[in-house]
CSV table of C-alpha atoms in Angstrom, one decimal:
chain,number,residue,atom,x,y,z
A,15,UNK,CA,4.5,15.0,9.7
A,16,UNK,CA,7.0,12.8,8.9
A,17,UNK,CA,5.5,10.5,6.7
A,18,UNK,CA,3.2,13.2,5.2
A,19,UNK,CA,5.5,13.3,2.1
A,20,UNK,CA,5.3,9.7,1.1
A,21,UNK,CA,1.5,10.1,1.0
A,22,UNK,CA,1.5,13.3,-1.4
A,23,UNK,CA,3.4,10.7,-4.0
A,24,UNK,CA,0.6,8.7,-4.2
A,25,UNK,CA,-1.8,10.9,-4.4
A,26,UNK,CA,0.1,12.2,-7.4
A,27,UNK,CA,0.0,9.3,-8.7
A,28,UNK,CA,-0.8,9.0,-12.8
A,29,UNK,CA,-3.9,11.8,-13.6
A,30,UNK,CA,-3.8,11.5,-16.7
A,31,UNK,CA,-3.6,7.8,-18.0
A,32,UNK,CA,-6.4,6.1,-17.4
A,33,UNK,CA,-4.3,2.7,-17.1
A,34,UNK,CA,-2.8,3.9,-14.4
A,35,UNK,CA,-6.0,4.5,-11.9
A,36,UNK,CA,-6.4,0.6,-12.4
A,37,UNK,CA,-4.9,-0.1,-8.7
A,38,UNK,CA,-4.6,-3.8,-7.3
A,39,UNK,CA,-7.3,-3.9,-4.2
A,40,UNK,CA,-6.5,-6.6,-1.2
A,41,UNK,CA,-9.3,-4.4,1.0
A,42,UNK,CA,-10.6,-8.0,1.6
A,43,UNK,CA,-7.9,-8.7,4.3
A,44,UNK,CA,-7.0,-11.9,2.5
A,45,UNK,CA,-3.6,-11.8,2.5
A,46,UNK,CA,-1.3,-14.7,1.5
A,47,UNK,CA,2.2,-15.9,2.9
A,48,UNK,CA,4.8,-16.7,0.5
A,49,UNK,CA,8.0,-16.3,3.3
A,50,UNK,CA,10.4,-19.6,4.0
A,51,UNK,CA,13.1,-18.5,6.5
A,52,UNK,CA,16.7,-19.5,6.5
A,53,UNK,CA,16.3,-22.5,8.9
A,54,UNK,CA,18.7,-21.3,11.3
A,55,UNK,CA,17.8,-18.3,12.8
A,56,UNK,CA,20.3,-15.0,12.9
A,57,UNK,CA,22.8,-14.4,15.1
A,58,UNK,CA,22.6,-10.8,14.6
A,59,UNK,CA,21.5,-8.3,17.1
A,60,UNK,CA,19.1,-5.4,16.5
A,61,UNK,CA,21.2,-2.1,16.0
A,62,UNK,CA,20.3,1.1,17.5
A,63,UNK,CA,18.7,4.1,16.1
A,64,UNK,CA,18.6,7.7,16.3
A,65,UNK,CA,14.7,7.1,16.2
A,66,UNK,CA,14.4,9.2,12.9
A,67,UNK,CA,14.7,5.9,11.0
A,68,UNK,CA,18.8,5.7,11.2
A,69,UNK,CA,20.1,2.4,12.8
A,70,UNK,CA,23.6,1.2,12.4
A,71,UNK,CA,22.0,-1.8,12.3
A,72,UNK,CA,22.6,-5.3,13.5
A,73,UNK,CA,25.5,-7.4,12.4
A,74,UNK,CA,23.7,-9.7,10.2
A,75,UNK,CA,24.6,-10.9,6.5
A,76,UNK,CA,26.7,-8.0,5.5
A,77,UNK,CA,26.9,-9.5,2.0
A,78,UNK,CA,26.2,-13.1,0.4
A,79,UNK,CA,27.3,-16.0,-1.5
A,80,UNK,CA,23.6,-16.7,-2.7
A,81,UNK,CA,22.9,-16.0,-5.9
A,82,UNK,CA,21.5,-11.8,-6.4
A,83,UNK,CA,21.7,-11.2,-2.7
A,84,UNK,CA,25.8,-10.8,-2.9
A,85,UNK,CA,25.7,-7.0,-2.5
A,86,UNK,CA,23.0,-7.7,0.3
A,87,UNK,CA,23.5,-5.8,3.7
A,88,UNK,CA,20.4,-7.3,5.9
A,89,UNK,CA,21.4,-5.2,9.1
A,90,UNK,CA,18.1,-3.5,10.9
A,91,UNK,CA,19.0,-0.4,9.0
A,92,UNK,CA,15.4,0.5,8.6
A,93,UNK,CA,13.1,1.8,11.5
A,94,UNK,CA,8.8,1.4,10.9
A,95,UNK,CA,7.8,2.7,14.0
A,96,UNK,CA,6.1,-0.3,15.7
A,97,UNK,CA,7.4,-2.5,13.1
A,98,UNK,CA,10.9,-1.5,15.1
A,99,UNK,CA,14.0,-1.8,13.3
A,100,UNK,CA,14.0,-4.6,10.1
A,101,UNK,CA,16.3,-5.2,6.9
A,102,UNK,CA,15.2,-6.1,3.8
A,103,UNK,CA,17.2,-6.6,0.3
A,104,UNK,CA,16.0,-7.0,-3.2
A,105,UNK,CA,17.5,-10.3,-5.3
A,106,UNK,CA,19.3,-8.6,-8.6
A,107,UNK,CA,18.4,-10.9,-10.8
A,108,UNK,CA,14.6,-11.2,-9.4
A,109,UNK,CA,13.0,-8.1,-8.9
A,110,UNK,CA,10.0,-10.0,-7.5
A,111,UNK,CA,12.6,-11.8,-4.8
A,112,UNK,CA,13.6,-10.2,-1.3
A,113,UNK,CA,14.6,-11.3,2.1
A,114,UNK,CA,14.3,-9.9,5.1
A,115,UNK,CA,15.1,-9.7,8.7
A,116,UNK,CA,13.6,-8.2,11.9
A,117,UNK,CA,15.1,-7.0,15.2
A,118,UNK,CA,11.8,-7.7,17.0
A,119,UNK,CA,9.4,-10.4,17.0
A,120,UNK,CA,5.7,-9.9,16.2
A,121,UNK,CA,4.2,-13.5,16.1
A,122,UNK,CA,0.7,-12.1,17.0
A,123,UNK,CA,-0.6,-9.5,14.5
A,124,UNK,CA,2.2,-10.1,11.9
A,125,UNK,CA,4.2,-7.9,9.4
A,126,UNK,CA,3.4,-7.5,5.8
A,127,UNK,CA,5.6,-6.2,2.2
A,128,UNK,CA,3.7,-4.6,-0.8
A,129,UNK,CA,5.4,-4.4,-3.7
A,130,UNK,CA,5.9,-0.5,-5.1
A,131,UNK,CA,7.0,1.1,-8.1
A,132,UNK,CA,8.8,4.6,-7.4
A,133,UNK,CA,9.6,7.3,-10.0
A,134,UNK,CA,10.8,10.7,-9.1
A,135,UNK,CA,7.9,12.0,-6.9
A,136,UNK,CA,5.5,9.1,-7.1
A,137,UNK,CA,4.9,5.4,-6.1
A,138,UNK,CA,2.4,3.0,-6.1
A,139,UNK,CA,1.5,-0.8,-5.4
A,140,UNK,CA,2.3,-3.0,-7.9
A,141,UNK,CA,0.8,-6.3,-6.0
A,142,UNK,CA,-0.6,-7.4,-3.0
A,143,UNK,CA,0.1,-8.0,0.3
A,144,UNK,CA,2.2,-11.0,1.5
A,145,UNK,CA,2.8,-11.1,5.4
A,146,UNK,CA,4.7,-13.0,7.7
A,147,UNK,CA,4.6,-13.6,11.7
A,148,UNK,CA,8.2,-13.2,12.0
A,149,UNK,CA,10.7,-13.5,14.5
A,150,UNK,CA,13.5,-11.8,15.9
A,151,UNK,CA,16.8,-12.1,14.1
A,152,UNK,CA,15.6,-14.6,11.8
A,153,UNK,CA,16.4,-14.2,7.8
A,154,UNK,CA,12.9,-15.0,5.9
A,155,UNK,CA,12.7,-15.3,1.9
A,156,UNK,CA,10.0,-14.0,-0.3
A,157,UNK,CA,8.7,-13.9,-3.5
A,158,UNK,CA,6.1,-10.7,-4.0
A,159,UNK,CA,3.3,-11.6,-6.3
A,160,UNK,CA,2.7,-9.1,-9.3
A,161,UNK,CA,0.0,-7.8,-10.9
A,162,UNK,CA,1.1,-5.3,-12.8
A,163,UNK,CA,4.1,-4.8,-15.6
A,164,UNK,CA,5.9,-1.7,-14.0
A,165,UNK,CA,9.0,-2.6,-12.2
A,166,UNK,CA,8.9,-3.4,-8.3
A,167,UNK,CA,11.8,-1.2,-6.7
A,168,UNK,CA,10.7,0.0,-3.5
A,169,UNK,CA,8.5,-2.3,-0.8
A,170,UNK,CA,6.3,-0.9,1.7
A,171,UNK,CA,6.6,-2.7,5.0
A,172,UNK,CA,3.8,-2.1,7.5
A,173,UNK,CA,1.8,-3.9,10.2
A,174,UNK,CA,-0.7,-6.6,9.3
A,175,UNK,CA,-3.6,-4.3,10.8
A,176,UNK,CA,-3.1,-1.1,8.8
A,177,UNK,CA,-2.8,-3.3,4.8
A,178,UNK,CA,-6.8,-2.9,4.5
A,179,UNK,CA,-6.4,0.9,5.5
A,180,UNK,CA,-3.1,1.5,2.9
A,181,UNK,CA,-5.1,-1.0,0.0
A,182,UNK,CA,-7.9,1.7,0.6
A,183,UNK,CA,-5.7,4.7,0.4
A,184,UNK,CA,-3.7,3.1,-2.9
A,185,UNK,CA,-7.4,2.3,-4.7
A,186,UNK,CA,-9.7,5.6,-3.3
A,187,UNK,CA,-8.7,7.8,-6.3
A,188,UNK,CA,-9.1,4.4,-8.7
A,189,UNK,CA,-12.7,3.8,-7.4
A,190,UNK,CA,-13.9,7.2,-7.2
A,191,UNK,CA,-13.5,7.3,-10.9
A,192,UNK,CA,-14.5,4.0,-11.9
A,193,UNK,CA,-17.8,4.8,-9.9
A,194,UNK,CA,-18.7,7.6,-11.9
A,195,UNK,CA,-18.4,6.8,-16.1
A,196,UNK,CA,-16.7,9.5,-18.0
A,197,UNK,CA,-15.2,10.7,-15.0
A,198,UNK,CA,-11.8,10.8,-16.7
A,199,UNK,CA,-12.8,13.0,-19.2
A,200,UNK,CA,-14.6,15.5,-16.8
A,201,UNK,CA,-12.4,18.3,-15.0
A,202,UNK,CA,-14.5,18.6,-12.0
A,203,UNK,CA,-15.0,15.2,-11.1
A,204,UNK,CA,-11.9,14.8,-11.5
A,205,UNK,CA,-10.7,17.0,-9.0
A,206,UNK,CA,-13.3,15.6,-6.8
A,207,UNK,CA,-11.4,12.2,-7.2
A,208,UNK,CA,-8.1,14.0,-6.0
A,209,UNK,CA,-10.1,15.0,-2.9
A,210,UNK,CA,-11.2,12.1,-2.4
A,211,UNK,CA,-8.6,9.9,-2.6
A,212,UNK,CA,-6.6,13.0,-0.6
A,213,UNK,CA,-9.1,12.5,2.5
A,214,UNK,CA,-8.6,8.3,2.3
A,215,UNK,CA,-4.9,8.9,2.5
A,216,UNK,CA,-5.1,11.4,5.1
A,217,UNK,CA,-6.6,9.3,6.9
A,218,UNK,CA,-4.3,6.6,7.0
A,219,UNK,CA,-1.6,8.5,7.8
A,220,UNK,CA,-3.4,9.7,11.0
A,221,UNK,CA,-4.6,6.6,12.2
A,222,UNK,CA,-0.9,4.4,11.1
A,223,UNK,CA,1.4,6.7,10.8
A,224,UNK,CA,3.6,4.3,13.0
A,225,UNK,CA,2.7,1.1,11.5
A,226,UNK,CA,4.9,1.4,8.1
A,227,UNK,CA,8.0,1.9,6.0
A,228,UNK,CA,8.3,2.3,2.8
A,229,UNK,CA,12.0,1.7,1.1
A,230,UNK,CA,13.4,2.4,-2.0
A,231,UNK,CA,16.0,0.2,-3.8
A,232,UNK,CA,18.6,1.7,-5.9
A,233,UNK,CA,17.4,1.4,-9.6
């Protein structure tokens, strides 16, 4: 139930322009890496949480000399379920530039940040997937790959396994309509498409509903 709000954005997500149905798809599980990492490692430890997603965090890079990241408070502030607890910060003068930081390692299946616009009561992707094995207490860098003109200012963060199953929940409503010409124009299909794209997402949110995060910057 918790996460059942985030889903009822998406699904909300632009009706009536037409432009707006045209989602980016990565169903193909071809995802790319774009993440160097600080070299060093962190020295941080992972914070603890009151398992509702409120972590005091570790003590890691509470604010920056490099260059949009200055304001940057990279403690584990953030819980994804099995993601566990993670930081991530969004460069000012970049909005396509982030870094992040990860209480626990996951060098098997891996970890993976979609960009997302979010206005009011909806969100959607804005790119594609980038993922990283990462880690523990290690500060990575990334640059997230647009493919769309809205701004990026939130990022979903979820496991490697459940991006083909959140591509297909972004695009169901998109494809439904592009399936069926003058869908758009048609009240019934239309609702059809709302339905459709309503069971996708349901679905996802059954079957991962512990395998993501999604976090919204200050605009």
């Amino acid at each position: 139930m918790k996460n059942l709000l985030i889903f009822a954005l998406f699904l909300t997500v632009a009706c009536d322009a037409p432009q707006r149905t045209r989602y980016p798809t990565s169903a193909s599980g071809d995802y790319s890496s774009v993440f160097g990492d600080s070299g060093a490692g962190g020295s941080s430890q992972g914070g603890s949480g009151d398992g509702n997603g409120n972590g005091d965090g570790g003590a890691d890079d509470h604010g920056s000399s490099e260059p949009g990241f200055e304001e940057c408070n990279l403690g584990h502030q953030y819980y994804g379920g099995n993601i566990g607890y993670f930081g991530v910060c969004q460069n000012s003068g970049d909005e396509r530039k982030f870094k992040s930081s990860f209480a626990k390692a996951d060098i098997s299946e891996g970890t993976c940040f979609v960009p997302m616009h979010i206005q009011g009561s909806q969100s959607f992707n804005v790119g594609r997937a980038e993922c990283v094995h990462n880690q523990a207490n290690k500060t990575y860098y990334m640059t997230l790959y647009k493919s769309r003109q809205d701004d990026t200012n939130g990022v979903m963060v979820l496991k490697a396994g459940s991006v083909n199953a959140f591509m297909q929940c972004m695009s169901a409503k998109a494809n439904y309509i592009q399936s069926r010409p003058g869908c758009l124009y048609d009240y019934n299909c239309m609702q059809a498409a709302n339905q459709y794209a309503s069971t996708v997402c349901n679905s996802f949110v059954k079957n991962h509903q512990n395998n993501y995060k999604q976090v919204h910057f200050n605009d």
